[in-house]
Tab-separated table of C-alpha atoms and ligand atoms in Angstrom:
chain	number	residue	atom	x	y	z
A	2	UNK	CA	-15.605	12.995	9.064
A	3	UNK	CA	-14.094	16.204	10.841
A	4	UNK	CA	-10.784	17.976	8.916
A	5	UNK	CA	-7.870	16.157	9.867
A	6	UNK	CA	-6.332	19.672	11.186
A	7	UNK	CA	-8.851	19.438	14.219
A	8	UNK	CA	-7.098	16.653	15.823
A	9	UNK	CA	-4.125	19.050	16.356
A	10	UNK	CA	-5.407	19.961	19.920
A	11	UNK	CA	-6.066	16.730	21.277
A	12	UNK	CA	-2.414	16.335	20.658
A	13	UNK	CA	-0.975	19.043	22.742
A	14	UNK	CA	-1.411	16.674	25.722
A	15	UNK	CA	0.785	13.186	25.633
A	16	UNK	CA	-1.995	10.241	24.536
A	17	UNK	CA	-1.798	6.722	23.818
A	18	UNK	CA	-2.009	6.558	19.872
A	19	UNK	CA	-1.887	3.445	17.558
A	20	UNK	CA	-0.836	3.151	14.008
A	21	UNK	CA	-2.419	0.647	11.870
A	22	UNK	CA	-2.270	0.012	7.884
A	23	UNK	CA	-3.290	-1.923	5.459
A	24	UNK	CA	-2.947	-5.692	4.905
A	25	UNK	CA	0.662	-6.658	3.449
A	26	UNK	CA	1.845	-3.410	3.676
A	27	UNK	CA	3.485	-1.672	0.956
A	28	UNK	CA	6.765	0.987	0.909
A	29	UNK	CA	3.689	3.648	1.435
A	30	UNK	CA	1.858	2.080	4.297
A	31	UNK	CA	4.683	1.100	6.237
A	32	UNK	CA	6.622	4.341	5.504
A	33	UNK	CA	3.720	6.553	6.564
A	34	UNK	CA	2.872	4.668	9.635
A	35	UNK	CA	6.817	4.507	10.823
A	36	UNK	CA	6.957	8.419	9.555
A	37	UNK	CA	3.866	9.481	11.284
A	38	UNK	CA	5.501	6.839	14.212
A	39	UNK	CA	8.460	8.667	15.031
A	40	UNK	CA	6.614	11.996	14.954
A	41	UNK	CA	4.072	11.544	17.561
A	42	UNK	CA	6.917	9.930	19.617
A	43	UNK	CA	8.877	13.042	19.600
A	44	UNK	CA	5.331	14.900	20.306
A	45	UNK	CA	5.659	12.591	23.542
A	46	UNK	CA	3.126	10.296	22.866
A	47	UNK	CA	3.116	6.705	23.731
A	48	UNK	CA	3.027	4.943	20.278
A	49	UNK	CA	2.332	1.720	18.995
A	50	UNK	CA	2.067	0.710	14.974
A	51	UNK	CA	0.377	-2.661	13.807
A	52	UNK	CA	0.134	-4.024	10.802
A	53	UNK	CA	-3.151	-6.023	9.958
A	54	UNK	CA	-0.679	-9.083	8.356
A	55	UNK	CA	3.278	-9.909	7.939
A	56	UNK	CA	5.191	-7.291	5.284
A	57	UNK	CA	8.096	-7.765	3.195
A	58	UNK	CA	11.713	-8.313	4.221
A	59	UNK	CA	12.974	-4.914	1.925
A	60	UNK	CA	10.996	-2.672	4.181
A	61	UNK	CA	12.858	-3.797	7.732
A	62	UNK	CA	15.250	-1.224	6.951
A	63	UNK	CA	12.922	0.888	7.905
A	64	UNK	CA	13.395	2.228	11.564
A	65	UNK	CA	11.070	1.252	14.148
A	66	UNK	CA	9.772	-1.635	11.866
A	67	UNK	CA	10.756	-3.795	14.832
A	68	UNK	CA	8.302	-2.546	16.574
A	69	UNK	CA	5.909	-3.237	14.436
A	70	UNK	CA	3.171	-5.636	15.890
A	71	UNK	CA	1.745	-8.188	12.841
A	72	UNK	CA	-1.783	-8.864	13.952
A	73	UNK	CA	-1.975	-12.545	12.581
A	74	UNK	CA	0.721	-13.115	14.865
A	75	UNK	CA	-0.040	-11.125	18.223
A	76	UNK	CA	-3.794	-10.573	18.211
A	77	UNK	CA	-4.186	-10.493	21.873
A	78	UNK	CA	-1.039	-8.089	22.406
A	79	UNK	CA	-2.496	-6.396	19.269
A	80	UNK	CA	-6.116	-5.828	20.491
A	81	UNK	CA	-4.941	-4.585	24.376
A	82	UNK	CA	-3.280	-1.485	22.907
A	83	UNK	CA	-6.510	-0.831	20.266
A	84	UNK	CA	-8.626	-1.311	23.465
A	85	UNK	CA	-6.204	1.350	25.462
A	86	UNK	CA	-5.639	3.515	22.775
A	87	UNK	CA	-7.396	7.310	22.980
A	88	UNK	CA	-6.492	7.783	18.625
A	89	UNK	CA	-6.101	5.153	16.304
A	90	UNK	CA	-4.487	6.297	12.930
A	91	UNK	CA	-5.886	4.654	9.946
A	92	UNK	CA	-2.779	5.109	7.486
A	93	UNK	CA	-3.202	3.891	3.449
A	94	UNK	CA	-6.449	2.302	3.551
A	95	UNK	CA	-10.206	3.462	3.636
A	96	UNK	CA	-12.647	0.908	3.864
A	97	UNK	CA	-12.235	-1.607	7.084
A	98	UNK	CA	-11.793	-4.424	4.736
A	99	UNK	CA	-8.659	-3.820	3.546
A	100	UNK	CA	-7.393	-4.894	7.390
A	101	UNK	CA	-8.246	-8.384	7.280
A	102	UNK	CA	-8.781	-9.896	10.359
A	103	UNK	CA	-8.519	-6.718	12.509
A	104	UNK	CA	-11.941	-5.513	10.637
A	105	UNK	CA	-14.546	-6.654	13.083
A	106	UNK	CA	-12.681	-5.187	15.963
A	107	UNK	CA	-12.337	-1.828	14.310
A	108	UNK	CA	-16.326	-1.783	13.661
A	109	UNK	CA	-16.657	-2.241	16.710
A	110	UNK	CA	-14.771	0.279	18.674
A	111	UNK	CA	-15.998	3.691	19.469
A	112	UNK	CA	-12.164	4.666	19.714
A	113	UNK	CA	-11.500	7.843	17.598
A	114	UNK	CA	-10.403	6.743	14.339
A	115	UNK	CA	-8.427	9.170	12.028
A	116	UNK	CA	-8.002	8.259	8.766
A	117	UNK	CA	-4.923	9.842	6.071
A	118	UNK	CA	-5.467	8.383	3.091
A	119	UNK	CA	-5.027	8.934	-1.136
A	120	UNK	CA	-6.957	5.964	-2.392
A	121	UNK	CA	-10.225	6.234	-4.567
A	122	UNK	CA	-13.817	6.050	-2.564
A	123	UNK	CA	-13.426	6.367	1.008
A	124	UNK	CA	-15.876	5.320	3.338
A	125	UNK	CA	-15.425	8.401	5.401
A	126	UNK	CA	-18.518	7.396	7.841
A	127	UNK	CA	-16.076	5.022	9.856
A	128	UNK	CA	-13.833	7.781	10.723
A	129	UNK	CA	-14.341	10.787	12.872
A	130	UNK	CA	-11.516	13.070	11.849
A	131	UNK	CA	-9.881	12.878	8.748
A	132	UNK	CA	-8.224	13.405	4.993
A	133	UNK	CA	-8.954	11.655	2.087
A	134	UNK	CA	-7.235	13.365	-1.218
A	135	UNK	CA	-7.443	11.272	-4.007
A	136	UNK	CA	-4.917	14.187	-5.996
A	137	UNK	CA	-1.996	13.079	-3.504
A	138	UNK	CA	1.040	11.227	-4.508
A	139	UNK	CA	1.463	9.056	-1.278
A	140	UNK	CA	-0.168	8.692	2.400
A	141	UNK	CA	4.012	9.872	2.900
A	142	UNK	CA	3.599	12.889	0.986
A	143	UNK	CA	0.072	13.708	3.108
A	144	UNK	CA	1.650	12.785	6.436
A	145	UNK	CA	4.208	15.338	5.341
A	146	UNK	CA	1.619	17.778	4.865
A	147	UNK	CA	0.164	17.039	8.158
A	148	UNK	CA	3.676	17.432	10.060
A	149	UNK	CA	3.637	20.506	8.806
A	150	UNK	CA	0.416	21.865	9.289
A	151	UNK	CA	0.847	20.498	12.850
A	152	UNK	CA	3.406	23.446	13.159
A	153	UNK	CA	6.526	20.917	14.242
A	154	UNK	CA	8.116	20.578	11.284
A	155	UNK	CA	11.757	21.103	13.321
A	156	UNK	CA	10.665	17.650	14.631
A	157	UNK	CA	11.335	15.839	11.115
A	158	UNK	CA	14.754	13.973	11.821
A	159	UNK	CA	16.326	11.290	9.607
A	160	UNK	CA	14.263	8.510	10.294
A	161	UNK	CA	10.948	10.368	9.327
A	162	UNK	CA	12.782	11.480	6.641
A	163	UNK	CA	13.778	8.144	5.110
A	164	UNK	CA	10.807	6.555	5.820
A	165	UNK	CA	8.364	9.129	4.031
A	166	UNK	CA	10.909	9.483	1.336
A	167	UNK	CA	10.390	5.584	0.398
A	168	UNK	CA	6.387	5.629	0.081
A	169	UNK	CA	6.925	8.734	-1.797
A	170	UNK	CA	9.303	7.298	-4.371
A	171	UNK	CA	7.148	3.810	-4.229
A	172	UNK	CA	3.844	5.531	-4.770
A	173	UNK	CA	5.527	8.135	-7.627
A	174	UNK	CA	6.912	5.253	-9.929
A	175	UNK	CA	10.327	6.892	-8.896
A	176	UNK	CA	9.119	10.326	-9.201
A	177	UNK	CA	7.890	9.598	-12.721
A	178	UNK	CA	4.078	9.419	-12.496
A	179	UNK	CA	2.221	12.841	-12.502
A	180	UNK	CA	1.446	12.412	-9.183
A	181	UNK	CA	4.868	13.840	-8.538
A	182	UNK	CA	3.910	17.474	-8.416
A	183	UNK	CA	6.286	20.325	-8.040
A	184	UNK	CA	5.251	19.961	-4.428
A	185	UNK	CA	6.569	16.509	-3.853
A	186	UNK	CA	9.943	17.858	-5.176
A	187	UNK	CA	9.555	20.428	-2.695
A	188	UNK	CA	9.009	17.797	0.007
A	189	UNK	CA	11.362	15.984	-1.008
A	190	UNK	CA	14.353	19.206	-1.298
A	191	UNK	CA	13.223	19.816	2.758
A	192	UNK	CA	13.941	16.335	3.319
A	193	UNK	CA	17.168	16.609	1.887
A	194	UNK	CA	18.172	19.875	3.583
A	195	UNK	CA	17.580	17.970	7.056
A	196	UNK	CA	19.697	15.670	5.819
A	197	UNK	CA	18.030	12.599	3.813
A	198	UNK	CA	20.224	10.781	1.698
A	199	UNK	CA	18.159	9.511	-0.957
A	200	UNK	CA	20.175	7.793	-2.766
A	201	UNK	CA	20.751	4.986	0.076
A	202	UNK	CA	16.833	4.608	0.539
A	203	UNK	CA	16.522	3.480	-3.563
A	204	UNK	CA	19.363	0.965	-2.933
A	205	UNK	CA	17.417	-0.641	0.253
A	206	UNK	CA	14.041	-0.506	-1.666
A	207	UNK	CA	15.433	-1.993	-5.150
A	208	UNK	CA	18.137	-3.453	-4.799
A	209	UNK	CA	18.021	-5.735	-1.649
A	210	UNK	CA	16.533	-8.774	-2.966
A	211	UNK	CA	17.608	-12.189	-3.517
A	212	UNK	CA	18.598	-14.520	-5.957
A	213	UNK	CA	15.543	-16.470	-6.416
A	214	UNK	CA	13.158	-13.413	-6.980
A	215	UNK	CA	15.109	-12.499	-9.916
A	216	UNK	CA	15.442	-15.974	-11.371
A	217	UNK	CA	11.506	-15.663	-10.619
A	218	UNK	CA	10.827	-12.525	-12.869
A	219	UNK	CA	12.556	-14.353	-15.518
A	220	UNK	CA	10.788	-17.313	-15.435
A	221	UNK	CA	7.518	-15.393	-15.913
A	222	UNK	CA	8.448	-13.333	-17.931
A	223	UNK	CA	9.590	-16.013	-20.024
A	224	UNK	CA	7.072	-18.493	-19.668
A	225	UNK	CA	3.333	-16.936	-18.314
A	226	UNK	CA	3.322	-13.576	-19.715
A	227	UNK	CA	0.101	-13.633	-22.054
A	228	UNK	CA	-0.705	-11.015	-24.267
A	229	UNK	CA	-3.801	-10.624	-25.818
A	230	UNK	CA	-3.185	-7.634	-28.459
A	231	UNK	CA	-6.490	-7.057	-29.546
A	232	UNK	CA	-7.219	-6.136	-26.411
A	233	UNK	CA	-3.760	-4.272	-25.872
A	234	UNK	CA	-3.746	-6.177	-22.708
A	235	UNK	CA	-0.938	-8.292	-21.146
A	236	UNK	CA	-1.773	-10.589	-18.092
A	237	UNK	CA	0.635	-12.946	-16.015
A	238	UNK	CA	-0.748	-15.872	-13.286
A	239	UNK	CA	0.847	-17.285	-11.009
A	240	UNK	CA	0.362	-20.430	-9.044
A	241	UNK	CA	1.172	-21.377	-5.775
A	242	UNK	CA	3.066	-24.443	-7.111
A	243	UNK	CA	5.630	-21.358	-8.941
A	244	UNK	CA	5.571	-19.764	-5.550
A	245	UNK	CA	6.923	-22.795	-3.619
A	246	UNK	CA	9.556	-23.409	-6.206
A	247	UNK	CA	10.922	-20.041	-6.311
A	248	UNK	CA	10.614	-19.867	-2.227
A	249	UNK	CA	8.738	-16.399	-3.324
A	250	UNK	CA	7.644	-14.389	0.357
A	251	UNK	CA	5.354	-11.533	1.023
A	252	UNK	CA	6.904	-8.689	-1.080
A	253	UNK	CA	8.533	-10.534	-4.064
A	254	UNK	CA	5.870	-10.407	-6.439
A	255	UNK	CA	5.670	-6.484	-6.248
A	256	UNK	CA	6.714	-4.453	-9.369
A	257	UNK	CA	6.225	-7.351	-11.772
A	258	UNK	CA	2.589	-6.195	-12.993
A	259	UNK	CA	4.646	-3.215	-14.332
A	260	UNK	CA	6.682	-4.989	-16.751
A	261	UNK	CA	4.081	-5.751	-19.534
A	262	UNK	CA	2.941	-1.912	-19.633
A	263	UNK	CA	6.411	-1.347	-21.456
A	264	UNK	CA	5.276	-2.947	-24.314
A	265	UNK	CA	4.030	-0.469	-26.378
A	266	UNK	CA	0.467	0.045	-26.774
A	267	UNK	CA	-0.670	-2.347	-24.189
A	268	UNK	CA	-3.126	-0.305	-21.704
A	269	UNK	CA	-3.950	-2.876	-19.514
A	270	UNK	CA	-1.467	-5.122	-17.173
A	271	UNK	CA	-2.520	-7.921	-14.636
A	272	UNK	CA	-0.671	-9.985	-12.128
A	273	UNK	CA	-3.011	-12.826	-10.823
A	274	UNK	CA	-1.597	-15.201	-8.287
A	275	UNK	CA	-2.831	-18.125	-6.221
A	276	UNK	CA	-1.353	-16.888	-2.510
A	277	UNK	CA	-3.023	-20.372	-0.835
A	278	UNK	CA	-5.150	-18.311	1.429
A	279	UNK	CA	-6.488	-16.694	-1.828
A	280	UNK	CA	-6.030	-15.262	-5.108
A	281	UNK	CA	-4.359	-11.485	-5.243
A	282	UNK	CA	-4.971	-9.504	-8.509
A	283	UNK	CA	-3.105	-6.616	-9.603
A	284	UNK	CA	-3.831	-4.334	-12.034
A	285	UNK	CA	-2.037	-1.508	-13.660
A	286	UNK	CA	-2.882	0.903	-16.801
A	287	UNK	CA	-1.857	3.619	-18.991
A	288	UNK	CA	-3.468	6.168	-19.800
A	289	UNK	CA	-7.506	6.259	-19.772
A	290	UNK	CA	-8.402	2.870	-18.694
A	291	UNK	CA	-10.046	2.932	-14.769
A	292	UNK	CA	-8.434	-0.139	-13.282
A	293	UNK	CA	-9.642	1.586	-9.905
A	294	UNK	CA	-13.348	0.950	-11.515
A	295	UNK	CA	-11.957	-2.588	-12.970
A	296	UNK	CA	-10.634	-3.847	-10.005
A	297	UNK	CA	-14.193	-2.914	-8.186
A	298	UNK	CA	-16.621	-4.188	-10.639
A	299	UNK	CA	-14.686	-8.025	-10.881
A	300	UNK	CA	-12.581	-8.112	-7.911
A	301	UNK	CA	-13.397	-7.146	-5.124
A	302	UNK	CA	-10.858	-4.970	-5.161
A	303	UNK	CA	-10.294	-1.006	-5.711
A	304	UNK	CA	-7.117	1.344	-5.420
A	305	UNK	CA	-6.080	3.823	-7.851
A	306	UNK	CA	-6.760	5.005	-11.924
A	307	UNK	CA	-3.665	3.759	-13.147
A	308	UNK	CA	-3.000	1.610	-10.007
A	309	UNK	CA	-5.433	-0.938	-8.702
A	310	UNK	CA	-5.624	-4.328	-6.386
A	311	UNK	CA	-8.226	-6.951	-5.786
A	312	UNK	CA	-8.984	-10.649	-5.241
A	313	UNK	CA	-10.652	-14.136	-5.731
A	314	UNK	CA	-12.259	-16.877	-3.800
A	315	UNK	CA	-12.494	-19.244	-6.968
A	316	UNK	CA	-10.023	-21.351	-8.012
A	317	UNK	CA	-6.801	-19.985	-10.201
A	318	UNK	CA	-8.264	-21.405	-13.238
A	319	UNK	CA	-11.649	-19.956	-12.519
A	320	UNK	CA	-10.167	-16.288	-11.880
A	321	UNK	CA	-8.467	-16.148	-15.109
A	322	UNK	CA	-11.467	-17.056	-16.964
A	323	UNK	CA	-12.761	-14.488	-14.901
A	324	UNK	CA	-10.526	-11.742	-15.786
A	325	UNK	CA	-10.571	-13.133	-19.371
A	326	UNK	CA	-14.350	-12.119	-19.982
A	327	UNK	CA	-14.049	-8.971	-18.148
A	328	UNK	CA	-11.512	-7.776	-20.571
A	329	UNK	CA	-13.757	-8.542	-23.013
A	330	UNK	CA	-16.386	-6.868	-21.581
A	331	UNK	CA	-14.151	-3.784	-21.451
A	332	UNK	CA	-13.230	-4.151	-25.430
A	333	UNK	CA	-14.340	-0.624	-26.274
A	334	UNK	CA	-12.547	1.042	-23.502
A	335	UNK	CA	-8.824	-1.224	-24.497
A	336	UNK	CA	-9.340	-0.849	-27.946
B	8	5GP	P1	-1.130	-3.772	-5.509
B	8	5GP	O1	-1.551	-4.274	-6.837
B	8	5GP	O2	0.274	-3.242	-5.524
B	8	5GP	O3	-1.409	-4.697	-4.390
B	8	5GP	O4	-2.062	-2.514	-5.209
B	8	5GP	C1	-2.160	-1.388	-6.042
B	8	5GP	C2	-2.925	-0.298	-5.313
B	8	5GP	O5	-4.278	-0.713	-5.100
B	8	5GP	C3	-2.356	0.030	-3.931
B	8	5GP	O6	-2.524	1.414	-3.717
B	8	5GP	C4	-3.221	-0.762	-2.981
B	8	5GP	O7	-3.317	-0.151	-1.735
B	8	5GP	C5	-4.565	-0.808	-3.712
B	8	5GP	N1	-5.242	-2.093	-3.492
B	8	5GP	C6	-4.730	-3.324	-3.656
B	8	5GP	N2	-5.649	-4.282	-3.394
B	8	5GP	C7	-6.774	-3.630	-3.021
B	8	5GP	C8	-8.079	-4.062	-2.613
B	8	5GP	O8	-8.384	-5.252	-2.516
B	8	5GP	N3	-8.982	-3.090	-2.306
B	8	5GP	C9	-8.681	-1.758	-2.402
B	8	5GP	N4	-9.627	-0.871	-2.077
B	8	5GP	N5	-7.472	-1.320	-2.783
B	8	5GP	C10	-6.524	-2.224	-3.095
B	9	MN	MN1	-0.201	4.519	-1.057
């Protein structure tokens, strides 16, 4: 994989780029595709962003999320602009498997793929040019950096700004994680001084929900939060029975895996729920436990150190047990 700062001259003349992230895209995925977006669009590029499956209704605030192609939905629209394109950007992701059903077609093609990512263990070989910084808050905060190592920083407006401000704030815990270096605050001052007001982009991202997702936390809370204190662990599952009742979409669960890690002392948080299509496991951790490592070893899965994802094929039932003995297995580390 070449630096990431080399793609800077096949830029200079106007190209047909795509945008794609990763699966159910988060505040940071969709934020740094739509940043990045708007960017190449005032570089006079012809632009397109697609997103590997549907996203949550908080992020449609978002400008140009309109435009957003979901590849479940449009795969033949989807795959004419990948075939055209001369760049794809691979934004928030770094192994082909975190796009779903767009994953054979991206093995395939011999398009130049450029990934700008901050997740743990890239597979760098599928990309030609590229930056992988594990250190970094946010994709947002890296396709910051890139803007302005590009040398167009004047082109940040308002809509880049809001955008990369929300997958910073997302990936930062609200600025409260230590990924949220004195140079994110700088980012984040420049943003202001063209104008962000970041006060409106917390209300869209926290406060736009409904009734029923609320009514949902409680009822979890209440009733399926487990915690197992000798192994200062907390876990919550779902099933898809809960998810039908609550009329719980893509985005509603997110944030609730971060709820047990206020109790004090517990290191280890899970969120397991039966989606239908398959189980999604999340994972979250204070202070020394690898959930990035966790997540890998049982689930399929991978992410972050204090931030991880995976999944199940086996029943809900079966993927509890699961997680069950793997906490076990991981006594010395919880302990
Ligand atoms: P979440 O639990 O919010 O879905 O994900 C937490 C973090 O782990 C996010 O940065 C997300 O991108 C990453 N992540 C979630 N699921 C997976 C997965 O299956 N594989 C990998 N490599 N990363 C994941
Ligand atoms: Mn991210």
């Amino acid at each position: 994989m070449k630096p990431v700062e080399q793609i800077f001259p096949l830029l200079k003349q106007p190209k047909k780029v795509v945008i794609i992230m990763h699966l159910k895209p988060d505040a940071d995925a969709m934020g740094s595709s739509l940043g990045l977006y708007h960017f190449l669009v005032e570089l006079g590029h012809e632009v397109t962003v697609i997103s590997p499956t549907n996203w949550a209704d908080w992020l449609k605030w978002m400008k140009g999320s309109e435009h957003v192609i979901d590849y479940e939905l449009n795969m033949e629209r989807a795959n004419g602009f990948l075939d055209s394109a001369d760049l794809i950007f691979c934004l928030d992701f770094n192994t082909l498997d975190r796009t779903r059903k767009m994953s054979p077609r991206l093995q395939e093609t011999r398009k130049t793929k450029i990934l700008i990512d901050h997740h743990q263990f890239p597979r760098t070989e599928f990309f030609e040019y590229g930056w992988s910084d594990t250190s970094k808050s946010s994709t947002c905060e890296m396709v910051y950096d890139f803007i302005v190592a590009s040398g167009f920083c004047d082109k940040i407006n308002i809509p880049i700004a809001e955008c990369l401000y929300a997958g910073v704030m997302a990936d930062t815990g609200s600025f409260r994680f230590t990924s949220a270096t004195a140079s994110v605050h700088r980012m984040v001052a420049d943003l202001m001084d063209k104008g962000l007001e970041h006060s409106k982009i917390h209300e869209n991202l926290f406060d736009n929900f409904l009734e029923n997702r609320l009514r949902f936390i409680g009822h979890v809370l209440l009733n399926k939060l487990e915690i197992f204190y000798e192994f200062n662990t907390a876990l919550i599952s779902v099933s898809w029975k809960e998810l039908v009742k609550y009329q719980i979409k893509t985005g509603d669960t997110e944030g609730i895996v971060n709820y047990p890690l206020s109790i004090q002392g517990i290191k280890l948080a899970a969120l397991i729920i039966d989606r239908d299509e398959e189980i999604k496991c999340s994972f979250r951790s204070k202070g020394n436990f690898d959930v990035n490592v966790f997540a890998r070893t049982y689930f399929e899965g991978g992410g972050h150190f204090n931030a991880a994802g995976g999944r199940s094929s086996d029943t809900l039932e079966h993927t509890v047990q699961r997680f069950l003995r793997a906490m076990k297995e991981n006594a010395s580390q919880l302990q």
